[in-house]
Short mmCIF file of N, CA and C in Angstrom, two decimals:
data_model
loop_
_atom_site.label_atom_id
_atom_site.label_comp_id
_atom_site.label_asym_id
_atom_site.label_seq_id
_atom_site.Cartn_x
_atom_site.Cartn_y
_atom_site.Cartn_z
N UNK A 1 34.83 24.93 -6.93
CA UNK A 1 33.72 24.69 -6.03
C UNK A 1 32.63 25.72 -6.31
N UNK A 2 31.41 25.26 -6.38
CA UNK A 2 30.28 26.13 -6.68
C UNK A 2 29.54 26.45 -5.39
N UNK A 3 29.54 27.75 -5.00
CA UNK A 3 28.89 28.16 -3.76
C UNK A 3 27.47 28.66 -3.96
N UNK A 4 26.94 28.53 -5.16
CA UNK A 4 25.58 29.01 -5.41
C UNK A 4 24.58 27.95 -4.99
N UNK A 5 23.45 28.44 -4.47
CA UNK A 5 22.38 27.53 -4.05
C UNK A 5 21.20 27.75 -4.99
N UNK A 6 20.63 26.67 -5.44
CA UNK A 6 19.48 26.77 -6.33
C UNK A 6 18.26 27.26 -5.56
N UNK A 7 17.64 28.30 -6.07
CA UNK A 7 16.39 28.81 -5.51
C UNK A 7 15.31 28.54 -6.55
N UNK A 8 14.25 27.89 -6.11
CA UNK A 8 13.19 27.58 -7.06
C UNK A 8 11.83 27.91 -6.46
N UNK A 9 10.89 28.21 -7.34
CA UNK A 9 9.52 28.47 -6.90
C UNK A 9 8.77 27.14 -6.95
N UNK A 10 8.09 26.84 -5.85
CA UNK A 10 7.34 25.59 -5.72
C UNK A 10 5.87 25.94 -5.61
N UNK A 11 5.03 25.17 -6.27
CA UNK A 11 3.58 25.37 -6.22
C UNK A 11 2.94 24.02 -5.91
N UNK A 12 2.23 23.95 -4.78
CA UNK A 12 1.65 22.69 -4.33
C UNK A 12 0.19 22.92 -3.92
N UNK A 13 -0.62 21.85 -3.95
CA UNK A 13 -2.00 22.00 -3.48
C UNK A 13 -2.01 22.22 -1.97
N UNK A 14 -2.88 23.11 -1.51
CA UNK A 14 -2.99 23.38 -0.08
C UNK A 14 -4.34 22.92 0.46
N UNK A 15 -5.37 23.11 -0.33
CA UNK A 15 -6.71 22.76 0.15
C UNK A 15 -7.55 22.35 -1.06
N UNK A 16 -8.32 21.30 -0.88
CA UNK A 16 -9.18 20.80 -1.95
C UNK A 16 -10.57 20.60 -1.34
N UNK A 17 -11.50 21.41 -1.77
CA UNK A 17 -12.86 21.37 -1.23
C UNK A 17 -13.79 20.76 -2.26
N UNK A 18 -14.53 19.74 -1.87
CA UNK A 18 -15.43 19.06 -2.79
C UNK A 18 -16.87 19.29 -2.35
N UNK A 19 -17.74 19.59 -3.30
CA UNK A 19 -19.17 19.71 -3.03
C UNK A 19 -19.87 18.44 -3.50
N UNK A 20 -20.83 17.97 -2.71
CA UNK A 20 -21.57 16.75 -3.02
C UNK A 20 -23.06 17.06 -3.15
N UNK A 21 -23.77 16.26 -3.96
CA UNK A 21 -25.22 16.41 -4.01
C UNK A 21 -25.86 15.59 -2.89
N UNK A 22 -27.19 15.55 -2.84
CA UNK A 22 -27.89 14.88 -1.75
C UNK A 22 -27.67 13.37 -1.75
N UNK A 23 -27.21 12.82 -2.86
CA UNK A 23 -26.93 11.38 -2.94
C UNK A 23 -25.47 11.06 -2.59
N UNK A 24 -24.69 12.10 -2.28
CA UNK A 24 -23.29 11.87 -1.95
C UNK A 24 -22.38 11.81 -3.16
N UNK A 25 -22.88 12.25 -4.31
CA UNK A 25 -22.08 12.24 -5.54
C UNK A 25 -21.36 13.58 -5.66
N UNK A 26 -20.05 13.57 -5.92
CA UNK A 26 -19.33 14.84 -6.06
C UNK A 26 -19.85 15.62 -7.27
N UNK A 27 -20.13 16.91 -7.08
CA UNK A 27 -20.67 17.71 -8.18
C UNK A 27 -19.79 18.91 -8.51
N UNK A 28 -18.79 19.17 -7.74
CA UNK A 28 -17.90 20.29 -8.02
C UNK A 28 -16.82 20.39 -6.96
N UNK A 29 -15.85 21.22 -7.24
CA UNK A 29 -14.74 21.34 -6.30
C UNK A 29 -14.05 22.69 -6.47
N UNK A 30 -13.36 23.10 -5.43
CA UNK A 30 -12.49 24.26 -5.47
C UNK A 30 -11.11 23.81 -5.00
N UNK A 31 -10.11 24.39 -5.60
CA UNK A 31 -8.73 24.06 -5.27
C UNK A 31 -8.00 25.33 -4.86
N UNK A 32 -7.27 25.27 -3.75
CA UNK A 32 -6.42 26.38 -3.30
C UNK A 32 -4.97 25.89 -3.40
N UNK A 33 -4.18 26.62 -4.15
CA UNK A 33 -2.77 26.26 -4.31
C UNK A 33 -1.93 27.17 -3.41
N UNK A 34 -0.77 26.67 -3.03
CA UNK A 34 0.18 27.42 -2.21
C UNK A 34 1.49 27.49 -2.98
N UNK A 35 2.13 28.63 -2.95
CA UNK A 35 3.44 28.76 -3.60
C UNK A 35 4.44 29.33 -2.60
N UNK A 36 5.70 28.98 -2.82
CA UNK A 36 6.77 29.49 -1.97
C UNK A 36 8.10 29.32 -2.70
N UNK A 37 9.12 29.99 -2.18
CA UNK A 37 10.47 29.82 -2.70
C UNK A 37 11.21 28.84 -1.81
N UNK A 38 12.03 28.03 -2.46
CA UNK A 38 12.82 27.03 -1.75
C UNK A 38 14.27 27.19 -2.16
N UNK A 39 15.15 27.33 -1.17
CA UNK A 39 16.58 27.44 -1.40
C UNK A 39 17.22 26.14 -0.94
N UNK A 40 17.66 25.33 -1.89
CA UNK A 40 18.14 24.00 -1.54
C UNK A 40 17.00 23.21 -0.96
N UNK A 41 17.14 22.75 0.28
CA UNK A 41 16.07 22.01 0.96
C UNK A 41 15.25 22.90 1.89
N UNK A 42 15.67 24.16 2.05
CA UNK A 42 15.01 25.06 3.00
C UNK A 42 13.88 25.84 2.35
N UNK A 43 12.70 25.80 2.98
CA UNK A 43 11.56 26.59 2.52
C UNK A 43 11.68 27.97 3.15
N UNK A 44 11.64 28.99 2.32
CA UNK A 44 11.71 30.37 2.80
C UNK A 44 10.31 30.78 3.22
N UNK A 45 10.04 30.63 4.53
CA UNK A 45 8.68 30.79 5.06
C UNK A 45 8.06 32.15 4.74
N UNK A 46 8.86 33.19 4.68
CA UNK A 46 8.30 34.51 4.41
C UNK A 46 7.76 34.64 2.98
N UNK A 47 8.04 33.65 2.13
CA UNK A 47 7.55 33.71 0.75
C UNK A 47 6.28 32.87 0.53
N UNK A 48 5.78 32.21 1.57
CA UNK A 48 4.60 31.35 1.41
C UNK A 48 3.38 32.22 1.11
N UNK A 49 2.68 31.87 0.03
CA UNK A 49 1.48 32.59 -0.38
C UNK A 49 0.39 31.59 -0.75
N UNK A 50 -0.83 31.86 -0.26
CA UNK A 50 -1.99 31.07 -0.67
C UNK A 50 -2.66 31.78 -1.83
N UNK A 51 -2.98 31.03 -2.86
CA UNK A 51 -3.68 31.60 -4.00
C UNK A 51 -5.19 31.55 -3.74
N UNK A 52 -5.95 32.27 -4.53
CA UNK A 52 -7.41 32.24 -4.39
C UNK A 52 -7.94 30.86 -4.76
N UNK A 53 -9.07 30.50 -4.14
CA UNK A 53 -9.74 29.25 -4.49
C UNK A 53 -10.23 29.35 -5.94
N UNK A 54 -9.99 28.29 -6.69
CA UNK A 54 -10.38 28.26 -8.10
C UNK A 54 -11.31 27.07 -8.32
N UNK A 55 -12.48 27.32 -8.95
CA UNK A 55 -13.36 26.19 -9.26
C UNK A 55 -12.64 25.21 -10.18
N UNK A 56 -12.84 23.95 -9.95
CA UNK A 56 -12.22 22.93 -10.78
C UNK A 56 -13.18 21.76 -10.94
N UNK A 57 -12.97 20.99 -11.96
CA UNK A 57 -13.80 19.82 -12.19
C UNK A 57 -13.29 18.68 -11.32
N UNK A 58 -14.20 18.01 -10.61
CA UNK A 58 -13.85 16.88 -9.76
C UNK A 58 -13.13 15.81 -10.56
N UNK A 59 -13.55 15.61 -11.79
CA UNK A 59 -13.00 14.51 -12.59
C UNK A 59 -11.82 14.95 -13.44
N UNK A 60 -11.31 16.16 -13.23
CA UNK A 60 -10.24 16.65 -14.09
C UNK A 60 -8.96 15.84 -13.91
N UNK A 61 -8.20 15.78 -14.97
CA UNK A 61 -6.92 15.07 -14.95
C UNK A 61 -5.97 15.71 -13.95
N UNK A 62 -6.02 17.05 -13.84
CA UNK A 62 -5.12 17.74 -12.91
C UNK A 62 -5.39 17.32 -11.47
N UNK A 63 -6.66 17.22 -11.08
CA UNK A 63 -7.01 16.81 -9.71
C UNK A 63 -6.59 15.37 -9.49
N UNK A 64 -6.87 14.51 -10.44
CA UNK A 64 -6.47 13.11 -10.32
C UNK A 64 -4.96 13.00 -10.16
N UNK A 65 -4.23 13.80 -10.91
CA UNK A 65 -2.77 13.78 -10.83
C UNK A 65 -2.30 14.26 -9.46
N UNK A 66 -2.89 15.37 -8.96
CA UNK A 66 -2.50 15.87 -7.64
C UNK A 66 -2.77 14.85 -6.55
N UNK A 67 -3.97 14.26 -6.58
CA UNK A 67 -4.31 13.27 -5.57
C UNK A 67 -3.43 12.03 -5.70
N UNK A 68 -3.13 11.63 -6.93
CA UNK A 68 -2.26 10.48 -7.15
C UNK A 68 -0.85 10.73 -6.64
N UNK A 69 -0.33 11.94 -6.90
CA UNK A 69 1.00 12.30 -6.41
C UNK A 69 1.03 12.29 -4.88
N UNK A 70 -0.02 12.83 -4.26
CA UNK A 70 -0.08 12.88 -2.81
C UNK A 70 -0.17 11.47 -2.23
N UNK A 71 -0.99 10.62 -2.84
CA UNK A 71 -1.11 9.24 -2.37
C UNK A 71 0.23 8.51 -2.51
N UNK A 72 0.94 8.75 -3.60
CA UNK A 72 2.25 8.12 -3.79
C UNK A 72 3.23 8.60 -2.73
N UNK A 73 3.19 9.90 -2.42
CA UNK A 73 4.07 10.44 -1.38
C UNK A 73 3.76 9.80 -0.03
N UNK A 74 2.48 9.71 0.32
CA UNK A 74 2.11 9.09 1.60
C UNK A 74 2.50 7.62 1.64
N UNK A 75 2.34 6.93 0.52
CA UNK A 75 2.71 5.52 0.46
C UNK A 75 4.22 5.35 0.68
N UNK A 76 5.01 6.22 0.07
CA UNK A 76 6.47 6.15 0.25
C UNK A 76 6.85 6.42 1.70
N UNK A 77 6.19 7.41 2.32
CA UNK A 77 6.47 7.71 3.73
C UNK A 77 6.08 6.54 4.62
N UNK A 78 4.94 5.92 4.33
CA UNK A 78 4.49 4.77 5.09
C UNK A 78 5.47 3.61 4.95
N UNK A 79 5.95 3.37 3.73
CA UNK A 79 6.93 2.30 3.51
C UNK A 79 8.21 2.55 4.28
N UNK A 80 8.66 3.80 4.30
CA UNK A 80 9.88 4.14 5.04
C UNK A 80 9.69 3.91 6.53
N UNK A 81 8.53 4.29 7.06
CA UNK A 81 8.25 4.07 8.49
C UNK A 81 8.15 2.58 8.79
N UNK A 82 7.58 1.80 7.87
CA UNK A 82 7.49 0.36 8.07
C UNK A 82 8.88 -0.27 8.12
N UNK A 83 9.79 0.20 7.24
CA UNK A 83 11.17 -0.30 7.26
C UNK A 83 11.85 0.03 8.59
N UNK A 84 11.63 1.26 9.09
CA UNK A 84 12.20 1.64 10.39
C UNK A 84 11.65 0.76 11.50
N UNK A 85 10.36 0.48 11.46
CA UNK A 85 9.74 -0.38 12.45
C UNK A 85 10.30 -1.80 12.38
N UNK A 86 10.46 -2.31 11.17
CA UNK A 86 11.03 -3.66 11.00
C UNK A 86 12.46 -3.72 11.53
N UNK A 87 13.25 -2.66 11.27
CA UNK A 87 14.62 -2.63 11.78
C UNK A 87 14.64 -2.57 13.30
N UNK A 88 13.74 -1.79 13.88
CA UNK A 88 13.67 -1.70 15.34
C UNK A 88 13.28 -3.03 15.95
N UNK A 89 12.33 -3.72 15.33
CA UNK A 89 11.92 -5.04 15.83
C UNK A 89 13.06 -6.04 15.75
N UNK A 90 13.81 -6.00 14.65
CA UNK A 90 14.94 -6.91 14.51
C UNK A 90 16.01 -6.61 15.55
N UNK A 91 16.25 -5.33 15.82
CA UNK A 91 17.24 -4.93 16.81
C UNK A 91 16.81 -5.41 18.20
N UNK A 92 15.53 -5.25 18.53
CA UNK A 92 15.01 -5.71 19.82
C UNK A 92 15.10 -7.23 19.92
N UNK A 93 14.78 -7.91 18.83
CA UNK A 93 14.79 -9.38 18.83
C UNK A 93 16.17 -9.93 19.10
N UNK A 94 17.21 -9.27 18.60
CA UNK A 94 18.56 -9.80 18.83
C UNK A 94 18.94 -9.71 20.30
N UNK A 95 18.37 -8.77 21.04
CA UNK A 95 18.63 -8.68 22.48
C UNK A 95 17.78 -9.67 23.27
N UNK A 96 16.65 -10.06 22.71
CA UNK A 96 15.79 -11.04 23.37
C UNK A 96 16.20 -12.46 23.01
N UNK A 97 17.08 -12.59 22.03
CA UNK A 97 17.56 -13.91 21.64
C UNK A 97 16.62 -14.67 20.73
N UNK A 98 15.81 -13.99 19.98
CA UNK A 98 14.90 -14.68 19.07
C UNK A 98 14.53 -13.81 17.90
N UNK A 99 13.69 -14.35 17.07
CA UNK A 99 13.22 -13.63 15.89
C UNK A 99 12.07 -12.71 16.28
N UNK A 100 11.87 -11.65 15.50
CA UNK A 100 10.74 -10.77 15.78
C UNK A 100 9.42 -11.53 15.71
N UNK A 101 8.52 -11.21 16.61
CA UNK A 101 7.22 -11.87 16.64
C UNK A 101 6.24 -11.16 15.71
N UNK A 102 5.52 -11.93 14.89
CA UNK A 102 4.52 -11.28 14.03
C UNK A 102 3.39 -10.71 14.87
N UNK A 103 2.75 -9.68 14.33
CA UNK A 103 1.62 -9.06 15.05
C UNK A 103 0.35 -9.82 14.79
#
């Protein structure tokens, strides 16, 4: 049996600030990253550190990747909540003696 727990350093975006011109077109951005240590599933809060804001290109591949990853995470969370809602509706419907009603 292995009693060791994996500790890893995690680095995630914390804040993304975008500057726009007078026409509403993005012209620049700053990114603040956050790092911390994670032991298994537990975040070691005393290790949380915010890095300095770093200028970045709005159109950079790194920013697109970060935003894409975040959107994918939110989409997965939304799908999970929708499944929970569907299950709850089905459970309620069986007590009402009918099928769930569409919204």
